[in-house]
Amino acid sequence: QVQLVESGGGLVQVGGSLRLSCAASGSIFSINDMGWYRQAPGEQRELVAAITKGGSTNYVDSAKGRFTISRGNAKNTVYLQMNSLKPEDTAVYYCNAAVVTSSLSKYIAWGQGTTVTVSS
């Protein structure tokens, strides 16, 4: 079993910054793509940013130029640096990962979510 644990959420003022972290642990053989999603109240979950094992990234248009996704050296961690935060960034942020387990099964793992609130 694989667990993803997020941290770094909180309350921040408009224009402020936060750095989210997500660490994967468990019976991991490898992790391919990792990503950050968010879900605001009453809204559908949306992809914010994703990064491949090789480091290629993509972002939702609203995050381009403000957010940066990166992976740790061990490739089992992923970060989301969020700058110039806006009230519309308020949401629960979820980490996900395309995992290959030690038994070579594949599935998408999700974290429990971390709340980001941007106050005006």
Short mmCIF file of N, CA and C in Angstrom, two decimals:
data_model
loop_
_atom_site.label_atom_id
_atom_site.label_comp_id
_atom_site.label_asym_id
_atom_site.label_seq_id
_atom_site.Cartn_x
_atom_site.Cartn_y
_atom_site.Cartn_z
N GLN A 1 0.84 -1.19 0.00
CA GLN A 1 0.00 0.00 0.00
C GLN A 1 0.87 1.24 0.00
N VAL A 2 0.39 2.27 -0.69
CA VAL A 2 1.15 3.51 -0.81
C VAL A 2 0.35 4.65 -0.19
N GLN A 3 1.01 5.48 0.56
CA GLN A 3 0.37 6.64 1.16
C GLN A 3 1.00 7.92 0.64
N LEU A 4 0.15 8.90 0.41
CA LEU A 4 0.62 10.25 0.06
C LEU A 4 0.18 11.18 1.18
N VAL A 5 1.12 11.94 1.70
CA VAL A 5 0.82 12.86 2.79
C VAL A 5 1.19 14.27 2.37
N GLU A 6 0.19 15.14 2.35
CA GLU A 6 0.41 16.54 1.98
C GLU A 6 0.62 17.39 3.23
N SER A 7 1.30 18.50 3.04
CA SER A 7 1.45 19.49 4.10
C SER A 7 1.70 20.84 3.46
N GLY A 8 1.57 21.88 4.29
CA GLY A 8 1.92 23.22 3.82
C GLY A 8 0.74 24.13 3.57
N GLY A 9 -0.47 23.62 3.67
CA GLY A 9 -1.63 24.48 3.48
C GLY A 9 -1.80 25.44 4.65
N GLY A 10 -2.71 26.39 4.47
CA GLY A 10 -2.97 27.34 5.55
C GLY A 10 -3.71 28.55 5.05
N LEU A 11 -3.72 29.55 5.91
CA LEU A 11 -4.39 30.82 5.62
C LEU A 11 -3.35 31.84 5.22
N VAL A 12 -3.57 32.51 4.11
CA VAL A 12 -2.61 33.50 3.62
C VAL A 12 -3.38 34.68 3.02
N GLN A 13 -2.79 35.84 3.06
CA GLN A 13 -3.44 37.00 2.48
C GLN A 13 -3.21 37.06 0.97
N VAL A 14 -4.06 37.80 0.32
CA VAL A 14 -3.91 38.00 -1.12
C VAL A 14 -2.50 38.49 -1.43
N GLY A 15 -1.90 37.90 -2.44
CA GLY A 15 -0.54 38.25 -2.84
C GLY A 15 0.53 37.47 -2.13
N GLY A 16 0.15 36.70 -1.15
CA GLY A 16 1.12 35.93 -0.39
C GLY A 16 1.52 34.64 -1.09
N SER A 17 2.34 33.86 -0.39
CA SER A 17 2.88 32.62 -0.96
C SER A 17 2.71 31.47 0.01
N LEU A 18 2.60 30.29 -0.55
CA LEU A 18 2.61 29.05 0.21
C LEU A 18 3.36 28.01 -0.59
N ARG A 19 3.95 27.06 0.12
CA ARG A 19 4.61 25.93 -0.53
C ARG A 19 4.00 24.64 0.00
N LEU A 20 3.36 23.90 -0.90
CA LEU A 20 2.78 22.63 -0.54
C LEU A 20 3.80 21.51 -0.79
N SER A 21 3.77 20.53 0.08
CA SER A 21 4.64 19.37 -0.07
C SER A 21 3.80 18.10 -0.03
N CYS A 22 4.27 17.10 -0.74
CA CYS A 22 3.60 15.80 -0.74
C CYS A 22 4.67 14.72 -0.78
N ALA A 23 4.61 13.82 0.18
CA ALA A 23 5.58 12.75 0.26
C ALA A 23 4.88 11.40 0.13
N ALA A 24 5.42 10.56 -0.72
CA ALA A 24 4.87 9.22 -0.92
C ALA A 24 5.71 8.21 -0.15
N SER A 25 5.02 7.25 0.45
CA SER A 25 5.71 6.20 1.18
C SER A 25 4.95 4.89 1.03
N GLY A 26 5.65 3.79 1.34
CA GLY A 26 5.00 2.48 1.24
C GLY A 26 5.76 1.59 0.28
N SER A 27 5.04 0.65 -0.26
CA SER A 27 5.64 -0.37 -1.14
C SER A 27 5.74 0.16 -2.57
N ILE A 28 6.72 1.02 -2.76
CA ILE A 28 6.87 1.72 -4.05
C ILE A 28 8.03 1.15 -4.84
N PHE A 29 7.75 0.80 -6.08
CA PHE A 29 8.83 0.45 -7.01
C PHE A 29 9.27 1.71 -7.75
N SER A 30 8.29 2.44 -8.26
CA SER A 30 8.60 3.70 -8.91
C SER A 30 7.33 4.55 -8.98
N ILE A 31 7.54 5.83 -9.21
CA ILE A 31 6.43 6.77 -9.40
C ILE A 31 6.64 7.50 -10.71
N ASN A 32 5.64 7.50 -11.54
CA ASN A 32 5.74 8.20 -12.82
C ASN A 32 5.23 9.63 -12.63
N ASP A 33 4.14 9.98 -13.26
CA ASP A 33 3.64 11.34 -13.13
C ASP A 33 3.13 11.63 -11.71
N MET A 34 3.34 12.86 -11.28
CA MET A 34 2.76 13.35 -10.03
C MET A 34 2.05 14.67 -10.32
N GLY A 35 1.06 14.98 -9.50
CA GLY A 35 0.33 16.20 -9.78
C GLY A 35 -0.36 16.77 -8.56
N TRP A 36 -0.80 17.99 -8.72
CA TRP A 36 -1.61 18.67 -7.72
C TRP A 36 -2.96 19.03 -8.35
N TYR A 37 -4.01 18.67 -7.63
CA TYR A 37 -5.37 19.02 -8.01
C TYR A 37 -5.93 19.91 -6.90
N ARG A 38 -7.01 20.59 -7.22
CA ARG A 38 -7.70 21.34 -6.17
C ARG A 38 -9.20 21.28 -6.39
N GLN A 39 -9.91 21.44 -5.29
CA GLN A 39 -11.36 21.42 -5.34
C GLN A 39 -11.89 22.51 -4.42
N ALA A 40 -12.53 23.49 -5.03
CA ALA A 40 -13.16 24.55 -4.26
C ALA A 40 -14.58 24.13 -3.89
N PRO A 41 -15.15 24.72 -2.86
CA PRO A 41 -16.52 24.36 -2.47
C PRO A 41 -17.50 24.49 -3.62
N GLY A 42 -18.26 23.42 -3.85
CA GLY A 42 -19.26 23.46 -4.91
C GLY A 42 -18.72 23.30 -6.32
N GLU A 43 -17.41 23.08 -6.42
CA GLU A 43 -16.79 22.96 -7.73
C GLU A 43 -16.24 21.55 -7.93
N GLN A 44 -15.96 21.24 -9.20
CA GLN A 44 -15.32 19.96 -9.49
C GLN A 44 -13.83 20.05 -9.23
N ARG A 45 -13.23 18.91 -8.96
CA ARG A 45 -11.78 18.86 -8.78
C ARG A 45 -11.12 19.14 -10.12
N GLU A 46 -10.08 19.99 -10.09
CA GLU A 46 -9.37 20.33 -11.34
C GLU A 46 -7.88 20.14 -11.17
N LEU A 47 -7.23 19.81 -12.27
CA LEU A 47 -5.77 19.70 -12.27
C LEU A 47 -5.17 21.09 -12.21
N VAL A 48 -4.25 21.28 -11.29
CA VAL A 48 -3.53 22.56 -11.18
C VAL A 48 -2.18 22.48 -11.89
N ALA A 49 -1.44 21.42 -11.61
CA ALA A 49 -0.11 21.26 -12.20
C ALA A 49 0.27 19.80 -12.15
N ALA A 50 1.09 19.38 -13.10
CA ALA A 50 1.56 18.01 -13.15
C ALA A 50 3.01 18.00 -13.59
N ILE A 51 3.72 16.95 -13.19
CA ILE A 51 5.12 16.82 -13.54
C ILE A 51 5.42 15.35 -13.81
N THR A 52 6.14 15.10 -14.89
CA THR A 52 6.51 13.73 -15.22
C THR A 52 7.76 13.32 -14.43
N LYS A 53 8.10 12.05 -14.55
CA LYS A 53 9.30 11.55 -13.88
C LYS A 53 10.53 12.24 -14.44
N GLY A 54 10.47 12.61 -15.71
CA GLY A 54 11.58 13.28 -16.36
C GLY A 54 11.64 14.77 -16.12
N GLY A 55 10.58 15.31 -15.48
CA GLY A 55 10.62 16.73 -15.13
C GLY A 55 9.79 17.64 -16.02
N SER A 56 9.12 17.11 -17.01
CA SER A 56 8.26 17.95 -17.83
C SER A 56 7.03 18.35 -17.03
N THR A 57 6.62 19.60 -17.21
CA THR A 57 5.52 20.14 -16.40
C THR A 57 4.41 20.69 -17.28
N ASN A 58 3.22 20.76 -16.70
CA ASN A 58 2.13 21.49 -17.33
C ASN A 58 1.24 22.06 -16.23
N TYR A 59 0.60 23.17 -16.57
CA TYR A 59 -0.18 23.93 -15.59
C TYR A 59 -1.54 24.33 -16.17
N VAL A 60 -2.50 24.45 -15.29
CA VAL A 60 -3.75 25.08 -15.69
C VAL A 60 -3.45 26.55 -15.98
N ASP A 61 -4.18 27.14 -16.90
CA ASP A 61 -3.87 28.51 -17.33
C ASP A 61 -3.81 29.48 -16.15
N SER A 62 -4.71 29.31 -15.18
CA SER A 62 -4.78 30.26 -14.07
C SER A 62 -3.56 30.19 -13.15
N ALA A 63 -2.79 29.12 -13.27
CA ALA A 63 -1.62 28.94 -12.41
C ALA A 63 -0.31 29.33 -13.10
N LYS A 64 -0.35 29.45 -14.40
CA LYS A 64 0.88 29.75 -15.14
C LYS A 64 1.47 31.08 -14.71
N GLY A 65 2.77 31.06 -14.46
CA GLY A 65 3.45 32.28 -14.05
C GLY A 65 3.39 32.55 -12.55
N ARG A 66 2.54 31.82 -11.84
CA ARG A 66 2.42 32.03 -10.39
C ARG A 66 2.83 30.80 -9.59
N PHE A 67 2.52 29.62 -10.11
CA PHE A 67 2.80 28.36 -9.41
C PHE A 67 3.93 27.63 -10.09
N THR A 68 4.70 26.91 -9.28
CA THR A 68 5.78 26.08 -9.82
C THR A 68 5.71 24.71 -9.16
N ILE A 69 5.65 23.67 -9.99
CA ILE A 69 5.65 22.31 -9.47
C ILE A 69 7.06 21.74 -9.64
N SER A 70 7.50 20.98 -8.67
CA SER A 70 8.82 20.37 -8.74
C SER A 70 8.81 19.05 -7.97
N ARG A 71 9.83 18.25 -8.23
CA ARG A 71 9.95 16.98 -7.52
C ARG A 71 11.26 16.96 -6.75
N GLY A 72 11.25 16.23 -5.66
CA GLY A 72 12.45 16.08 -4.88
C GLY A 72 13.42 15.13 -5.56
N ASN A 73 14.65 15.14 -5.07
CA ASN A 73 15.69 14.30 -5.67
C ASN A 73 15.33 12.82 -5.63
N ALA A 74 14.63 12.42 -4.61
CA ALA A 74 14.25 11.01 -4.49
C ALA A 74 13.07 10.66 -5.38
N LYS A 75 12.48 11.66 -6.02
CA LYS A 75 11.37 11.48 -6.97
C LYS A 75 10.09 10.98 -6.32
N ASN A 76 10.10 10.78 -5.00
CA ASN A 76 8.89 10.36 -4.31
C ASN A 76 8.21 11.52 -3.60
N THR A 77 8.72 12.71 -3.82
CA THR A 77 8.11 13.90 -3.25
C THR A 77 7.80 14.89 -4.36
N VAL A 78 6.77 15.68 -4.14
CA VAL A 78 6.40 16.70 -5.10
C VAL A 78 6.01 17.95 -4.33
N TYR A 79 6.35 19.08 -4.91
CA TYR A 79 6.10 20.36 -4.26
C TYR A 79 5.29 21.26 -5.19
N LEU A 80 4.58 22.17 -4.59
CA LEU A 80 3.88 23.20 -5.36
C LEU A 80 4.14 24.54 -4.69
N GLN A 81 4.98 25.34 -5.32
CA GLN A 81 5.24 26.69 -4.84
C GLN A 81 4.19 27.61 -5.43
N MET A 82 3.44 28.26 -4.58
CA MET A 82 2.34 29.11 -5.03
C MET A 82 2.63 30.55 -4.61
N ASN A 83 2.77 31.42 -5.59
CA ASN A 83 3.03 32.84 -5.34
C ASN A 83 1.86 33.68 -5.86
N SER A 84 1.84 34.91 -5.42
CA SER A 84 0.80 35.86 -5.87
C SER A 84 -0.59 35.25 -5.74
N LEU A 85 -0.87 34.70 -4.59
CA LEU A 85 -2.13 33.98 -4.39
C LEU A 85 -3.32 34.91 -4.46
N LYS A 86 -4.40 34.38 -4.98
CA LYS A 86 -5.65 35.11 -5.16
C LYS A 86 -6.78 34.41 -4.40
N PRO A 87 -7.83 35.12 -4.09
CA PRO A 87 -8.96 34.45 -3.40
C PRO A 87 -9.49 33.24 -4.15
N GLU A 88 -9.44 33.28 -5.46
CA GLU A 88 -9.95 32.16 -6.25
C GLU A 88 -9.05 30.92 -6.19
N ASP A 89 -7.90 31.05 -5.56
CA ASP A 89 -7.05 29.88 -5.33
C ASP A 89 -7.48 29.11 -4.08
N THR A 90 -8.42 29.65 -3.34
CA THR A 90 -8.91 28.97 -2.14
C THR A 90 -9.55 27.65 -2.52
N ALA A 91 -9.06 26.57 -1.91
CA ALA A 91 -9.54 25.23 -2.23
C ALA A 91 -8.83 24.22 -1.33
N VAL A 92 -9.30 23.00 -1.41
CA VAL A 92 -8.54 21.87 -0.87
C VAL A 92 -7.64 21.36 -1.98
N TYR A 93 -6.36 21.26 -1.69
CA TYR A 93 -5.39 20.82 -2.67
C TYR A 93 -5.00 19.36 -2.39
N TYR A 94 -5.05 18.57 -3.46
CA TYR A 94 -4.75 17.14 -3.36
C TYR A 94 -3.54 16.80 -4.23
N CYS A 95 -2.71 15.96 -3.67
CA CYS A 95 -1.58 15.43 -4.41
C CYS A 95 -1.98 14.09 -5.01
N ASN A 96 -1.51 13.77 -6.20
CA ASN A 96 -1.70 12.42 -6.71
C ASN A 96 -0.44 11.93 -7.40
N ALA A 97 -0.38 10.62 -7.55
CA ALA A 97 0.82 10.01 -8.11
C ALA A 97 0.45 8.73 -8.84
N ALA A 98 1.08 8.54 -9.98
CA ALA A 98 0.94 7.29 -10.73
C ALA A 98 2.00 6.34 -10.22
N VAL A 99 1.56 5.38 -9.43
CA VAL A 99 2.48 4.53 -8.67
C VAL A 99 2.61 3.15 -9.31
N VAL A 100 3.83 2.65 -9.29
CA VAL A 100 4.08 1.23 -9.56
C VAL A 100 4.56 0.65 -8.24
N THR A 101 3.82 -0.33 -7.73
CA THR A 101 4.16 -0.87 -6.42
C THR A 101 5.29 -1.91 -6.53
N SER A 102 5.74 -2.34 -5.39
CA SER A 102 6.81 -3.34 -5.35
C SER A 102 6.38 -4.64 -6.02
N SER A 103 5.09 -4.90 -6.06
CA SER A 103 4.59 -6.10 -6.74
C SER A 103 4.24 -5.81 -8.19
N LEU A 104 4.63 -4.63 -8.65
CA LEU A 104 4.48 -4.18 -10.05
C LEU A 104 3.04 -3.95 -10.47
N SER A 105 2.16 -3.75 -9.51
CA SER A 105 0.81 -3.30 -9.88
C SER A 105 0.83 -1.78 -10.00
N LYS A 106 -0.09 -1.26 -10.80
CA LYS A 106 -0.13 0.18 -11.07
C LYS A 106 -1.46 0.76 -10.62
N TYR A 107 -1.41 1.91 -10.01
CA TYR A 107 -2.65 2.60 -9.68
C TYR A 107 -2.32 4.06 -9.38
N ILE A 108 -3.40 4.85 -9.28
CA ILE A 108 -3.26 6.27 -8.96
C ILE A 108 -3.55 6.45 -7.47
N ALA A 109 -2.58 6.96 -6.77
CA ALA A 109 -2.73 7.21 -5.34
C ALA A 109 -3.08 8.68 -5.11
N TRP A 110 -3.87 8.93 -4.08
CA TRP A 110 -4.28 10.29 -3.73
C TRP A 110 -3.95 10.57 -2.26
N GLY A 111 -3.60 11.80 -2.00
CA GLY A 111 -3.44 12.24 -0.63
C GLY A 111 -4.77 12.64 -0.03
N GLN A 112 -4.73 13.03 1.24
CA GLN A 112 -5.97 13.34 1.95
C GLN A 112 -6.40 14.79 1.77
N GLY A 113 -5.52 15.59 1.22
CA GLY A 113 -5.85 16.99 0.94
C GLY A 113 -5.33 17.93 2.00
N THR A 114 -4.98 19.13 1.56
CA THR A 114 -4.57 20.19 2.48
C THR A 114 -5.28 21.47 2.05
N THR A 115 -5.80 22.20 3.02
CA THR A 115 -6.64 23.35 2.72
C THR A 115 -5.82 24.63 2.57
N VAL A 116 -6.08 25.33 1.49
CA VAL A 116 -5.48 26.65 1.25
C VAL A 116 -6.60 27.68 1.24
N THR A 117 -6.46 28.69 2.08
CA THR A 117 -7.44 29.75 2.14
C THR A 117 -6.73 31.08 1.91
N VAL A 118 -7.18 31.81 0.90
CA VAL A 118 -6.59 33.10 0.58
C VAL A 118 -7.59 34.18 0.96
N SER A 119 -7.22 35.00 1.89
CA SER A 119 -8.15 36.02 2.38
C SER A 119 -7.84 37.38 1.76
N SER A 120 -8.91 38.11 1.51
CA SER A 120 -8.75 39.46 0.97
C SER A 120 -8.98 40.48 2.08
#
